[in-house]
Coordinates of C-alpha atoms in Angstrom, one line a residue:
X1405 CA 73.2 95.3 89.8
X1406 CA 72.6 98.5 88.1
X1407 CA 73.7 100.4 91.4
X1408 CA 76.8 98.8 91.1
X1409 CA 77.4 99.3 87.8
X1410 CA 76.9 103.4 88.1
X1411 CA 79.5 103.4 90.9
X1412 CA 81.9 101.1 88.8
X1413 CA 82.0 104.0 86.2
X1414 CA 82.2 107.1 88.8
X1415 CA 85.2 105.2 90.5
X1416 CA 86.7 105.1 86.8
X1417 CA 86.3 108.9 86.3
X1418 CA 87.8 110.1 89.8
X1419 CA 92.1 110.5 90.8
X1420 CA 92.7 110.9 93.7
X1421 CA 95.7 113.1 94.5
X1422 CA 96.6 112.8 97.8
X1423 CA 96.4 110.3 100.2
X1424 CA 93.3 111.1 102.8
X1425 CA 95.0 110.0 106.0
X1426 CA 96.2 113.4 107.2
X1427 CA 95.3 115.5 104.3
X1428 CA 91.4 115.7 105.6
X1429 CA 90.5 119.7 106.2
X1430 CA 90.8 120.4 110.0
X1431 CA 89.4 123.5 112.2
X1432 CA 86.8 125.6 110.3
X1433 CA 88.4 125.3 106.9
X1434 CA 85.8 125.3 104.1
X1435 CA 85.8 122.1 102.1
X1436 CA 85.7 123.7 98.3
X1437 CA 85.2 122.2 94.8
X1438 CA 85.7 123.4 91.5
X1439 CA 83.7 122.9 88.6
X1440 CA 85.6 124.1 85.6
X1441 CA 89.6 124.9 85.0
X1442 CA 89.3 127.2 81.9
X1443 CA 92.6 129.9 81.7
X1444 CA 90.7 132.7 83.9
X1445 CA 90.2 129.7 86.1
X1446 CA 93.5 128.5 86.3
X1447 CA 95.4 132.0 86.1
X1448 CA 93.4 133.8 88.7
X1449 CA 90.7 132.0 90.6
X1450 CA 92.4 128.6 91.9
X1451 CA 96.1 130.8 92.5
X1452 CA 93.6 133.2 94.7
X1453 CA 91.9 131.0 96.5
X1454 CA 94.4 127.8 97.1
X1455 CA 96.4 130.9 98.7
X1456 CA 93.4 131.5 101.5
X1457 CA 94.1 130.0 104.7
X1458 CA 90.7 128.9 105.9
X1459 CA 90.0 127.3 102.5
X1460 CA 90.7 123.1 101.8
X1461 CA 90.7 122.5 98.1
X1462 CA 88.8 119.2 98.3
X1463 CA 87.8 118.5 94.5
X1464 CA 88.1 119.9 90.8
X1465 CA 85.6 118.4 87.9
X1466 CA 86.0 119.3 84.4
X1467 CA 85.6 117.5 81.2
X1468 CA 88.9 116.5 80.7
X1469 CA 90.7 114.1 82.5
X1470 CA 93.7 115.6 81.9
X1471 CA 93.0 119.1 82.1
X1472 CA 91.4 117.8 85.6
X1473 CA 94.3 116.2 87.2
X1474 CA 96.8 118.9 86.0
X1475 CA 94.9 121.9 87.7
X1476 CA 94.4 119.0 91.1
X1477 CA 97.9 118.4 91.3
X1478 CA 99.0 122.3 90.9
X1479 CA 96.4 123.9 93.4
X1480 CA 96.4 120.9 96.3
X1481 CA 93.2 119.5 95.5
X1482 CA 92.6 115.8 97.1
X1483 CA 90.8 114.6 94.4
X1484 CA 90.0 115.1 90.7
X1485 CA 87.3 114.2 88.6
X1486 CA 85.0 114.2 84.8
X1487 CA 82.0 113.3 87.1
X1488 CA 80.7 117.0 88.6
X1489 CA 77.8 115.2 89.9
X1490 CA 79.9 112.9 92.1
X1491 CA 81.7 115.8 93.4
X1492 CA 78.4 117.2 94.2
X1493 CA 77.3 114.4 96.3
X1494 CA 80.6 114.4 98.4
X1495 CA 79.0 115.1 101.6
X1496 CA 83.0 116.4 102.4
X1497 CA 82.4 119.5 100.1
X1498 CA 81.2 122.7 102.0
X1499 CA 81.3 124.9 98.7
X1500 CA 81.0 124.8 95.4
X1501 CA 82.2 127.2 92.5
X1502 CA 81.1 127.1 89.2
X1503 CA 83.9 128.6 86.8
X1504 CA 83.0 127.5 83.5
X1505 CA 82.1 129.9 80.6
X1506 CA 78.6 131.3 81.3
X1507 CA 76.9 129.7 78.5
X1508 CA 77.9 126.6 80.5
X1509 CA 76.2 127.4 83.9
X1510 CA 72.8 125.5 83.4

């Protein structure tokens, strides 16, 4: 039971924000994730690379939900989530950044 418990609580921390029929990354486009949607984040990073043509922004973690879903809606990401480790299991993810503060990175 335990299993299913620990999936019962990473379903509760993910949004998805698009529907995955016909949104799925096609061609050599590189499945990315974010973890971390601080200002420099927001204001420079996500505008740069949501704007790249061979990039499919797949899935943003940070700590707040809300901070979360706001920066998934505004850069196209399918899916947002508090759970970073889920989003690094998603065998759909090709690439991961890491954009929180450096103190942060371990």
């Amino acid at each position: 039971m335990r299993h299913a418990t620990q999936r019962d609580a990473t379903l509760a921390r993910r949004i998805d924000l698009k529907a995955r029929t016909g949104q799925a990354a096609t061609g050599d486009r590189v499945k990315l994730g974010v973890i971390g949607a601080g200002p420099f984040t927001r204001g420079v990073l996500l505008p740069a690379l949501s704007s790249l043509g061979d990039v499919h922004m797949q899935a943003i973690a940070t700590a707040s939900g809300t901070s979360c879903e706001s920066a998934g809606r505004k850069f196209g990401f399918n899916y947002a989530t508090t759970d970073y480790k889920a989003m690094l299991d998603d065998p759909e993810i090709d690439l991961v950044v890491v954009a929180t503060q450096h103190r942060m990175h371990v």
